[in-house]
Each structure stands twice: as structure tokens, then as C-alpha cells.
Coordinates of C-alpha atoms and ligand atoms in Angstrom, one line a residue:
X9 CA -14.0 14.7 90.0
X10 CA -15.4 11.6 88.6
X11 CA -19.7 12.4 88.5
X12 CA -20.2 13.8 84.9
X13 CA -21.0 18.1 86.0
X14 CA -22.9 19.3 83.2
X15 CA -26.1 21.3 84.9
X16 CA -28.1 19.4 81.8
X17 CA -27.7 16.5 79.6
X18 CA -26.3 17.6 76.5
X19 CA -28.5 17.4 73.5
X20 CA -25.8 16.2 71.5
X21 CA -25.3 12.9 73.5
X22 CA -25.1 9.6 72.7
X23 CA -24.5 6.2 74.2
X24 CA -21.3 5.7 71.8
X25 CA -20.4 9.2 72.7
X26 CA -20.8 8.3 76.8
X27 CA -18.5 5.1 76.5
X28 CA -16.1 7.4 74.7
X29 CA -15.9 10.2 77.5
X30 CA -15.8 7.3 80.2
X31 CA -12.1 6.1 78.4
X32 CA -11.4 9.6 78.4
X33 CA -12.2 10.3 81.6
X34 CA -10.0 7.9 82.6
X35 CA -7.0 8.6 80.6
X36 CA -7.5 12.1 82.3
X37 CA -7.7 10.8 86.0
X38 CA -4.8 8.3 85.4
X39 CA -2.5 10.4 83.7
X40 CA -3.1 14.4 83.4
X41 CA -4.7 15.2 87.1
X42 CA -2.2 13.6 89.3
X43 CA 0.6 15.0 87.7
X44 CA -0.7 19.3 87.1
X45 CA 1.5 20.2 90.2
X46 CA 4.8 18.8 88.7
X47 CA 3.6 20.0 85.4
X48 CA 3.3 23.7 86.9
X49 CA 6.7 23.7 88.4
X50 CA 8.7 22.2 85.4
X51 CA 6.1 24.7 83.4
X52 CA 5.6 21.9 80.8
X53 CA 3.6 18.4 80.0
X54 CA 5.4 15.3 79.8
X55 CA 6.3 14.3 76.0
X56 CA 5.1 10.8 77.4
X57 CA 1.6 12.5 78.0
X58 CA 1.6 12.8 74.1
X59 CA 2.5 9.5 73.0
X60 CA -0.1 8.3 75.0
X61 CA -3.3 10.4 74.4
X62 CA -1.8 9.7 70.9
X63 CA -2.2 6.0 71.3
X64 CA -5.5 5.9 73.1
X65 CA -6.7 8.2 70.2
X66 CA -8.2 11.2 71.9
X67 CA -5.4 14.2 70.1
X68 CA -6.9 14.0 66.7
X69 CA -10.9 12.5 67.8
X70 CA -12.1 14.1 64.8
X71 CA -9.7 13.7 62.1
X72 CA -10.2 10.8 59.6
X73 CA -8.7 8.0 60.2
X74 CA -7.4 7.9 56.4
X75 CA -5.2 10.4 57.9
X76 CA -4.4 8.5 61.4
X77 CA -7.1 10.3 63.2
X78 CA -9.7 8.9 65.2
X79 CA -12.4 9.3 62.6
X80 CA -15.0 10.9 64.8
X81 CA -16.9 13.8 65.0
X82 CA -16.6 17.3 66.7
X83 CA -18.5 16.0 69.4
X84 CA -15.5 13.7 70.2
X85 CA -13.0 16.3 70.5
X86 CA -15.7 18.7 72.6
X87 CA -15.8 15.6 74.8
X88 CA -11.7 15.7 75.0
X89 CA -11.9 19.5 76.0
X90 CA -15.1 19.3 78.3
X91 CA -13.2 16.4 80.3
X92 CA -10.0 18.2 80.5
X93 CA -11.8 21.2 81.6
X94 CA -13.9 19.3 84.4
X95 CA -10.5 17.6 85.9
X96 CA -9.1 21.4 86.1
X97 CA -6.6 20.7 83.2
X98 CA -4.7 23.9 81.9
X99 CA -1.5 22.8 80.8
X100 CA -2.0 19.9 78.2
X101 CA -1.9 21.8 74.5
X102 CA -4.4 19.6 73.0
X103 CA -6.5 22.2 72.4
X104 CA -3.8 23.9 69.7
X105 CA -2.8 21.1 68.6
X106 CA -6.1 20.0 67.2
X107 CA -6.7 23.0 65.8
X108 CA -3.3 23.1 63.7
X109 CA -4.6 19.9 62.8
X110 CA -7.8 21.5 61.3
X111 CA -5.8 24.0 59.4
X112 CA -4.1 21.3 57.7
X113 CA -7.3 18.7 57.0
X114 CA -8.9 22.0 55.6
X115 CA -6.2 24.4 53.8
X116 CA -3.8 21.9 52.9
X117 CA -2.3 19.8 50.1
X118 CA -2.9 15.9 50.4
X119 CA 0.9 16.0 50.5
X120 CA 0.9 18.0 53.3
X121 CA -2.3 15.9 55.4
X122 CA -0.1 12.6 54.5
X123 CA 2.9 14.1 55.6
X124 CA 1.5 15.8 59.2
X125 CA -1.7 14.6 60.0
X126 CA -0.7 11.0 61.1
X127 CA 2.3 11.8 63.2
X128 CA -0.2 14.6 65.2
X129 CA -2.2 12.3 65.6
X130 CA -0.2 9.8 67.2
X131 CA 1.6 12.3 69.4
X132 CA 4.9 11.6 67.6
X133 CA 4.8 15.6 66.7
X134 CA 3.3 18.1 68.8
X135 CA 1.7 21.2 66.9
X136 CA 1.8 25.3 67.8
X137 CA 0.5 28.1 65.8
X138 CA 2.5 31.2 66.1
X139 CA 0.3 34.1 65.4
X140 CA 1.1 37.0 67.9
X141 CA 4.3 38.8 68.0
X142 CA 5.9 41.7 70.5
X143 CA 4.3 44.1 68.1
X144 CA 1.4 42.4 67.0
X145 CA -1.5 40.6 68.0
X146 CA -4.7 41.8 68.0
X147 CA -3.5 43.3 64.5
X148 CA -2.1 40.3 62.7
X149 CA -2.1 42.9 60.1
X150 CA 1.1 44.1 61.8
X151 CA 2.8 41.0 62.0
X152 CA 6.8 41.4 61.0
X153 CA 8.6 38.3 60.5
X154 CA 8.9 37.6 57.4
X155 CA 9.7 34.4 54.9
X156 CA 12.1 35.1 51.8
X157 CA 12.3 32.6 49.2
X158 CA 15.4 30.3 48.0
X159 CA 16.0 27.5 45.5
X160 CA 16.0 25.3 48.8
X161 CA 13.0 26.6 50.2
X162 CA 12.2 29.7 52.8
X163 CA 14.4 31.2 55.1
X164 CA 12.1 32.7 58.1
X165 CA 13.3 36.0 60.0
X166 CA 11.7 37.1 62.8
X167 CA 10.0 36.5 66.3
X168 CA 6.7 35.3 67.6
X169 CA 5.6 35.8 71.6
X170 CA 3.0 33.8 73.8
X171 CA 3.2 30.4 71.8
X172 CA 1.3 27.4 73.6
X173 CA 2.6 24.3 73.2
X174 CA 6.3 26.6 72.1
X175 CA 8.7 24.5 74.1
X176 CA 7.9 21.3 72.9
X177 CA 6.6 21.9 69.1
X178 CA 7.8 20.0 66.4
X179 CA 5.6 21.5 63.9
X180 CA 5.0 25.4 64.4
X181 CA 2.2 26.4 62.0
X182 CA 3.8 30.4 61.5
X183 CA 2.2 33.2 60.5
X184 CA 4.7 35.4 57.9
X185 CA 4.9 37.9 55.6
X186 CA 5.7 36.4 52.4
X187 CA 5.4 39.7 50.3
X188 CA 5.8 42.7 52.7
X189 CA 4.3 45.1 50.0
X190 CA 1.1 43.2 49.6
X191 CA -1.0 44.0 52.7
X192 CA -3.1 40.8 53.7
X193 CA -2.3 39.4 50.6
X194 CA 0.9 38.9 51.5
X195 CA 0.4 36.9 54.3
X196 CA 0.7 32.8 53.9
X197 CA 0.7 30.5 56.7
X198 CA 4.1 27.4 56.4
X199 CA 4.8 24.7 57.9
X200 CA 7.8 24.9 60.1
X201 CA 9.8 22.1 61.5
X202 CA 11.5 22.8 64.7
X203 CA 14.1 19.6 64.6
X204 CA 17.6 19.8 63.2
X205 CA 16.5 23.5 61.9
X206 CA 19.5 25.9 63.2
X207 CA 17.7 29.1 62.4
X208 CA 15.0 28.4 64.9
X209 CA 15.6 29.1 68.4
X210 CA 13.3 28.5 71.8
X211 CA 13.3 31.3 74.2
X212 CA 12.3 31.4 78.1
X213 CA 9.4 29.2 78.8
X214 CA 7.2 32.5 79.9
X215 CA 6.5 32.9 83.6
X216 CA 2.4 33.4 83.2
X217 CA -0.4 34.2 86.2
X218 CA -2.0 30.7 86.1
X219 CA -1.8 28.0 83.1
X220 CA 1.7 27.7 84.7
X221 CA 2.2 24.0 83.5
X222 CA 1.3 25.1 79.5
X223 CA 4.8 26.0 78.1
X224 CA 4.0 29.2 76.4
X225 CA 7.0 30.4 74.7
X226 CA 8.7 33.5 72.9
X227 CA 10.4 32.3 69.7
X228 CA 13.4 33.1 67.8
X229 CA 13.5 32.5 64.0
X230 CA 16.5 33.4 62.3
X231 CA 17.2 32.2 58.7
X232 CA 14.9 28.8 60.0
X233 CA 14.4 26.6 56.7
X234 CA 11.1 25.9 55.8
X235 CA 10.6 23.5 52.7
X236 CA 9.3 24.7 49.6
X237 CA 6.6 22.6 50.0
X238 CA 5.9 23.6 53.2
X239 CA 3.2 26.8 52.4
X240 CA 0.1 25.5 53.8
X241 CA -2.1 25.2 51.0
X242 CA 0.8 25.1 48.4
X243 CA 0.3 28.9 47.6
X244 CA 1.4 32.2 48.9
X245 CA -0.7 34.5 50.0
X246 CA -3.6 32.7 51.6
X247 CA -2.4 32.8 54.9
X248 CA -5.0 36.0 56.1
X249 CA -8.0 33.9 54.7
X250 CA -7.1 30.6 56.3
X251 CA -6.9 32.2 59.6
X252 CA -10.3 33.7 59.0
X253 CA -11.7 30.5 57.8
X254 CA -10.3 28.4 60.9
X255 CA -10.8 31.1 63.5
X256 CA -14.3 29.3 64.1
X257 CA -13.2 26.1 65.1
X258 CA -10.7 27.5 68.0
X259 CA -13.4 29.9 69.3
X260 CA -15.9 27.5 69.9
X261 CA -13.4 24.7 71.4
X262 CA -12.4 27.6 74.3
X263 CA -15.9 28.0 74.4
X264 CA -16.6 24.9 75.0
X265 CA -13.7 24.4 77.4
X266 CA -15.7 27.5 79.4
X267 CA -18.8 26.0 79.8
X268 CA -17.1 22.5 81.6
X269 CA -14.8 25.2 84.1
X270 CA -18.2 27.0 84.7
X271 CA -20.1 23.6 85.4
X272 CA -17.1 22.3 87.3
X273 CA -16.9 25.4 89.6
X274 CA -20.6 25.1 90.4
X275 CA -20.3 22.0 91.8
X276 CA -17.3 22.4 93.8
X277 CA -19.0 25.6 95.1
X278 CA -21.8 23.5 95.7
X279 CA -19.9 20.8 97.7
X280 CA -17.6 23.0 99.8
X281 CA -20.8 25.5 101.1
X282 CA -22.6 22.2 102.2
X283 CA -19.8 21.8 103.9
X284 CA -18.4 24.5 105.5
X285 CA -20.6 26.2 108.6
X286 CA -20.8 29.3 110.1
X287 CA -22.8 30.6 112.6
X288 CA -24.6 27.2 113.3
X289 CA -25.7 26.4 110.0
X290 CA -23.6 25.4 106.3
X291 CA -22.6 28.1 104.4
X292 CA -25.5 26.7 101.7
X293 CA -28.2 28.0 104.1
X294 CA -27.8 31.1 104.1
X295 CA -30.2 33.0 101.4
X296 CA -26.7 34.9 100.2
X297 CA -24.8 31.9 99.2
X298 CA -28.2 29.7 97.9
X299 CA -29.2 33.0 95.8
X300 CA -25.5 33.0 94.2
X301 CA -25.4 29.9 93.4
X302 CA -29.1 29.5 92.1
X303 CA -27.9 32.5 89.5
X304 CA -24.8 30.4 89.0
X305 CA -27.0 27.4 88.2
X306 CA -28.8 29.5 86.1
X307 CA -26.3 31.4 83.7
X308 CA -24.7 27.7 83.3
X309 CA -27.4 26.4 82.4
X310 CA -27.9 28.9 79.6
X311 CA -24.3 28.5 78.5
X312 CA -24.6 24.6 78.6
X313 CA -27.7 25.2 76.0
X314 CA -25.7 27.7 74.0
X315 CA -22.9 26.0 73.6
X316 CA -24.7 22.7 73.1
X317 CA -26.5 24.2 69.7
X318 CA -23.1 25.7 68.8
X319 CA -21.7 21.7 68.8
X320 CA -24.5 20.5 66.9
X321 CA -24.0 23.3 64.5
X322 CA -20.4 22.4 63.9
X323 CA -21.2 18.8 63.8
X324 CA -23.9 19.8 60.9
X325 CA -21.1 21.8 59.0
X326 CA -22.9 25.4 59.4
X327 CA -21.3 27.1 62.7
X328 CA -20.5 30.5 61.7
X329 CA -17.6 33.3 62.7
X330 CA -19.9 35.8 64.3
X331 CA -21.5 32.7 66.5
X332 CA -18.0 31.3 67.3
X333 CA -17.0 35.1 68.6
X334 CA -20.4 34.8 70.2
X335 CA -19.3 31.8 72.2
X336 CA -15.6 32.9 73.2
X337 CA -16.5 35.7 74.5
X338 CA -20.1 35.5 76.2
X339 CA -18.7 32.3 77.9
X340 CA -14.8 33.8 78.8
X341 CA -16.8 36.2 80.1
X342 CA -19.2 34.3 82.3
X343 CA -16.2 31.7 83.2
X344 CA -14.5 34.9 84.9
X345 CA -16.9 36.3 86.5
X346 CA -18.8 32.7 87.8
X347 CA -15.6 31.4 89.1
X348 CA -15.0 34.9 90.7
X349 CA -17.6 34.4 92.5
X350 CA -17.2 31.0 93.9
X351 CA -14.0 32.3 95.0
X352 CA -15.9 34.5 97.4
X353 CA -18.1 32.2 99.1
X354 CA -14.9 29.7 99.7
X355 CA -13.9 33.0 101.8
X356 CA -9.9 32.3 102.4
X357 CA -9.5 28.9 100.8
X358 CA -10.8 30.3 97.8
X359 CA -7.3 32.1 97.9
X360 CA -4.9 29.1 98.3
X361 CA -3.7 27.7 95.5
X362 CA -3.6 24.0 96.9
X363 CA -7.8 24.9 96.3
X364 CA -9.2 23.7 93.0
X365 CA -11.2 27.1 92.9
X366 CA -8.6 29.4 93.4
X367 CA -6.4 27.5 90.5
X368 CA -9.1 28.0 88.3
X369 CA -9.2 31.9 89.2
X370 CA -5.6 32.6 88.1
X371 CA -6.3 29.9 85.1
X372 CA -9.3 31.3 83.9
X373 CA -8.0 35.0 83.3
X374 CA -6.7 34.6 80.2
X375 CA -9.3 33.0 78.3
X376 CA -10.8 36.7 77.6
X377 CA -7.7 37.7 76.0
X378 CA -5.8 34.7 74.0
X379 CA -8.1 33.1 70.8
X380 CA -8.7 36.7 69.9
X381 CA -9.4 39.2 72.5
X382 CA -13.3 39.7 73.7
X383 CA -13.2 43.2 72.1
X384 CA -12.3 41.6 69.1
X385 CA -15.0 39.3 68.8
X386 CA -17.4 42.0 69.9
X387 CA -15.9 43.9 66.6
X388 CA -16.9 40.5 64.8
X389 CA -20.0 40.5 66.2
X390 CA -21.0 44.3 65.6
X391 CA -20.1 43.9 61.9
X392 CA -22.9 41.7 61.2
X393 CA -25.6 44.0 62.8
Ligands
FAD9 C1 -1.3 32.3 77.8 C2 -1.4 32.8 76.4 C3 -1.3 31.9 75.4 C4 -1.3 32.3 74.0 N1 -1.2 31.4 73.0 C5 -1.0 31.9 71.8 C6 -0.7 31.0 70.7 O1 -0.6 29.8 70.9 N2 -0.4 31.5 69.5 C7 -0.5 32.8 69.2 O2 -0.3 33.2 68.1 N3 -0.8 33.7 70.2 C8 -1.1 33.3 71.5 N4 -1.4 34.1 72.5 C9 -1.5 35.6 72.2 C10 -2.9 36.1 72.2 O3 -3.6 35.6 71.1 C11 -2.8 37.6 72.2 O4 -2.3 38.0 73.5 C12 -4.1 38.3 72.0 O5 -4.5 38.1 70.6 C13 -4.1 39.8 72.2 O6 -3.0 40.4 71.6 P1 -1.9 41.3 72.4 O7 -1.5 40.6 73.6 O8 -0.9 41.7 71.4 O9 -2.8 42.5 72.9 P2 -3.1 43.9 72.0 O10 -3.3 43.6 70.6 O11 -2.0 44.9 72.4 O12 -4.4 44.3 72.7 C14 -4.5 44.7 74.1 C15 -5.9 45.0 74.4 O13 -6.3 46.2 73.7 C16 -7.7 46.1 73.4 N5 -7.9 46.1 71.9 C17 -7.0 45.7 70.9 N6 -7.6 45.9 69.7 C18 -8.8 46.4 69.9 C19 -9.8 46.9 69.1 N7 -9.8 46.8 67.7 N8 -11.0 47.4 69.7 C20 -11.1 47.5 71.0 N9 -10.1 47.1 71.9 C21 -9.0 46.6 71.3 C22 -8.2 44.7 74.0 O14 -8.7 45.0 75.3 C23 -6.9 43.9 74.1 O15 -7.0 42.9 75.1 C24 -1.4 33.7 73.8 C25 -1.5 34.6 74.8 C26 -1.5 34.2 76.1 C27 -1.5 35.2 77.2

């Protein structure tokens, strides 16, 4: 899909920001889209795929380029994501790794950005963050592994489930207890190093109901070294307040990653009912199918302008938490049900995977349960009433 699919210019636009989606767009075309079928049956990306979004720039678009990013703004990584989305794109992590990224510009030591930020940025390391666990994860609160200092640094116990980006990570940003009597004060986020590091083990590549080329992992840490200089921030116990600090950023990203699948099913919707006839006439004449999609049109719309303010907030610095959970959920939401109903009017080749639409139905599932699940944000949400 090469036409740009938003339902209305975005008020964020500019012409430096349309030359940069074009060499995006490209990249994407060239070497992400042709490839998702081999990437769903070996269930990963390519490493190569890394090193080069890494050299044309696009995995860190908004990091400063002190630290090797690209130096741009938000809006160039929402163009990234809103790209990716419109070419169908479920199995390249950039998404996570950017936002580990974002931990580290904002809660880390300048040790720590030197040490990281320029190898994310140039694909050389890939980034998870390893949050949820088998018992855990809506309640992080219940998180069990656990990080016990030495004189050489940590020694990690534990397991994590559902990691994106888990079979190839370098750098796993993990979530641990580092004081198991402290409650959320106890919690700290390190840095962990997944090369040469014995105690850290890779478990099945997880067999999921779309997103199949995004290696989502369970992990295995036992004894793993982490460096004493390897506490994000340099200090225990900050971990619970840098995950509600940086929450914002990964909610509004899936959000705006919604937004392109919505605009991307409408016109593929769009195309095929023009196409397709039935009893003399295209689907797209019939007051059924043009009423749909006129609702389709319009709930897009409305998300396009939503999510639009929501990018120029975060470009002006003051996006918020309960707005963030605003847009993860409202748009997961509207993603599901929107692309649900495409599904129907492409009748049975709505149901065959080798269809566009019916990839994005299986894909699309899971975007109201991972970045927080929708009742959680609506918990976020309801406490500010
Ligand atoms: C494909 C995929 C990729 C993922 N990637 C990552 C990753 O990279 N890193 C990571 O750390 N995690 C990741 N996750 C995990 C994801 O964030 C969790 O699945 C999610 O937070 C929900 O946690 P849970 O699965 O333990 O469900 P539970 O916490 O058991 O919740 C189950 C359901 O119970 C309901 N519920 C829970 N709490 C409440 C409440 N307070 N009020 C009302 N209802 C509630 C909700 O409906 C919820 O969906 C991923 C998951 C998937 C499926």
C-alpha cells in the first residue's frame, strides 16, 4: 500500500516530516513487507532488518543524536509506527525497543545513555522490557524474580513470560525485586545483558494467535549477572515510579499504531467492496456496506483527530497518563471492533489468511490486552474523575 491512508491530513505535518515518511516508507516496502510471511513461520525478524533500520536512522528517530539517535522529534517515530502499521507490519519490535530507549534517555545515568543508547540506535543491540511474569501482570505489584546484590554486581532469579522482542534481545530492561520486604519501594528496573551471561536462558519462542513473526518469549533467569552499574537510574528502588513515568510514551505509540491499522483497514475495505459484486451491482452499493463504512470513515476520523492532538501534546512535552490510557484503550478498542467489521463485508476472504484483513483480525486482538490491559487504563482513567 503505497497512497498515504490517513482519513485527514494530520495537523502535526510538515514538509520535512513528509520527505522523512517517504524514506521510511520505502525502507518498509523494500525490506519489512515482502518478507512478514517468512518472518511468521521462522516466528522472528531478521537481525539484518536491525542493522539496517539502524543505519537508515528510523529505530531511535527521536533520540538525540549526542547519543546516536536520529535527533528528531516524536513525530518522527509516530511516523515509523504509523508506516509500519499501514504496510500490516506486526513482527518488527521497534515499537519496544524505542520505548526502552526512552527509559534510558529519561531515568538513566549519562553513563548508562553513553553506554546503551548509541548501540540501540544503530541496531547493533536490540532492546525488550520484561515486565509480566506467569504470576504477574496486570499486578506488577506481584512480580517475583528477584535481584540479590554481590561485590560483582546482581545475580537475577527468576522468570518473565510474553517478552517482545525475547529471542533476539541483547539488552533486557527487567523488572525485579530488589528488596522483597519493601512493597513498590523495592522494585528497581537494571539493565541486563543477555550475551556471554550463563544465568540467562531463552525459552520457546511462544506460539501466539496472530503477531506470529514477533518473537515473544518466556525467560529463564537464573543467577544472570547484572553489573553493579547496571540499576537504571543508578538507585534501587525507583523501578515502580519509572514505569509509571514512562507508561505514557508506550500507550500512546500503540495508540498511534491503532489509528494507521484502522485507516489502513478502511481503505482496503473500501477497495475490495468496489470491487467485489453481488447481485448485479459492487458490494459498495449496497446501503448496508456504504452505511458501515461511512461509520467506519467516521470513528476514524475521530481517532485520526484524537490521536493527532495526543502527538502534538507529546511533541509539546505535556501528554499525560490518564490521556495516554485514553488513547490505548479507546483506539484498541475501535481497532477491534473496525477491523471486525471489515472482516464481515470481505464475507469468506475476510477469513483467509493470505487476506490483508483477516491478518490484521488475528493481529489486532491483542492490542487490548498487552501495554496494560483496557480495564486497566479504564482504572487510570476513573481515578482522575
Ligand atoms: C503478544 C504479547 C506481547 C507482550 N509483550 C510484553 C512485553 O514485551 N513485556 C512485558 O512485560 N509484557 C508483555 N506482555 C504481557 C502483557 O503486558 C500482559 O499480558 C498484560 O499486562 C496482562 O497481564 P496478564 O496477561 O497477566 O493478565 P492478568 O493480569 O491475569 O489479567 C487478565 C484479565 O483480567 C482483567 N483484569 C486484571 N486486573 C484487573 C483490574 N484491576 N480490574 C478489572 N479487570 C482486571 C483484565 O480483563 C485482564 O485482561 C505481552 C503480552 C502479549 C500477549
Amino acid at each position: 500500500m503505497s497512497a498515504d491512508c490517513a482519513v485527514i491530513p494530520r495537523s502535526w505535518d510538515t514538509p520535512e516530516l513528509e520527505s522523512f515518511r517517504d524514506s521510511v516508507k520505502k525502507f518498509v516496502a523494500a525490506e519489512v513487507a515482502p518478507h512478514a510471511e517468512r518472518f511468521r513461520q521462522q516466528q522472528h525478524v531478521d537481525r539484518a532488518l536491525w542493522h539496517k533500520a539502524g543505519e537508515l536512522g528510523i529505530l531511535l528517530a527521536d533520540i538525540p543524536d549526542a547519543y546516536g539517535g536520529s535527533g528528531g522529534s516524536f513525530a518522527h517515530q509516530a511516523i515509523v509506527f504509523e508506516e509500519l502499521g499501514y504496510a500490516g507490519d506486526m513482527a518488527f519490535g521497534g515499537h519496544v525497543h524505542a520505548i526502552v530507549a526512552h527509559y534510558i534517555l529519561n531515568q538513566g545515568t549519562e553513563q548508562q545513555k553513553q553506554k546503551y543508547l548509541p548501540q540501540l540506535a544503530d541496531g547493533s543491540m536490540i532492546a525488550a522490557i520484561a515486565m509480566s511474569e506467569p504470576g504477574a501482570g496486570s499486578d506488577l505489584k506481584g512480580i517475583r524474580t528477584s535481584a540479590v546484590k554481590g561485590a560483582d554486581g546482581y545475580r537475577v532469579h527468576g522468570s518473565k513470560t510474553f517478552i517482545s522482542n525475547g529471542y533476539l534481545a541483547d539488552l533486557i530492561l527487567v523488572v525485579v525485586k530488589t528488596d522483597p520486604e519493601a512493597g513498590t519501594r523495592g522494585v528497581s528496573l537494571l539493565l541486563l545483558e543477555t550475551r556471554d551471561n550463563p544465568g540467562f536462558k531463552v525459552g520457546r519462542i511462544l506460539e501466539k494467535v496472530g503477531q506470529k513473526g514477533q518473537d515473544t518469549c518466556e525467560l529463564f533467569f537464573d543467577g544472570a549477572h547484572v553489573g553493579l552499574d547496571d540499576v537504571l537510574g543508578g538507585v534501587e528502588g525507583q523501578g515502580f515510579a519509572q514505569l509509571m513515568t514512562e507508561l505514557p510514551y508506550e500507550r500512546t505509540i500503540l495508540g498511534v499504531a491503532g489509528v494507521a491499522a484502522i485507516e489502513r483497514a478502511l481503505v482496503l475495505t473500501v477497495e475490495h467492496t468496489r470491487e467485489r459484486r453481488a447481485f448485479g451491482q459492487a458490494l459498495i452499493e449496497m446501503q448496508n456496506t456504504r452505511f458501515v463504512l461511512a461509520e467506519i470513515k467516521t470513528e476514524a476520523t475521530i481517532a485520526r483527530i484524537f490521536i493527532d492532538r495526543c502527538i502534538e501534546d507529546m511533541l509539546a512535552g505535556r501528554m499525560d497518563t490518564v490521556r495516554a490510557s485514553m488513547a490505548k484503550y479507546w483506539i484498541s478498542d475501535l481497532q477491534c471492533k473496525v477491523v471486525d467489521q471489515c472482516v464481515q463485508l470481505f464475507g469468506g476472504y475476510g477469513y483467509m489468511l493470505e487476506y490483508p484483513i483477516a491478518q490484521m483480525y488475528v493481529d489486532a486482538r491483542v492490542q487490548r490486552i498487552y501495554g496494560g490491559a483496557n480495564e486497566i487504563m479504564k482504572e487510570i482513567i476513573a481515578r482522575s474523575l
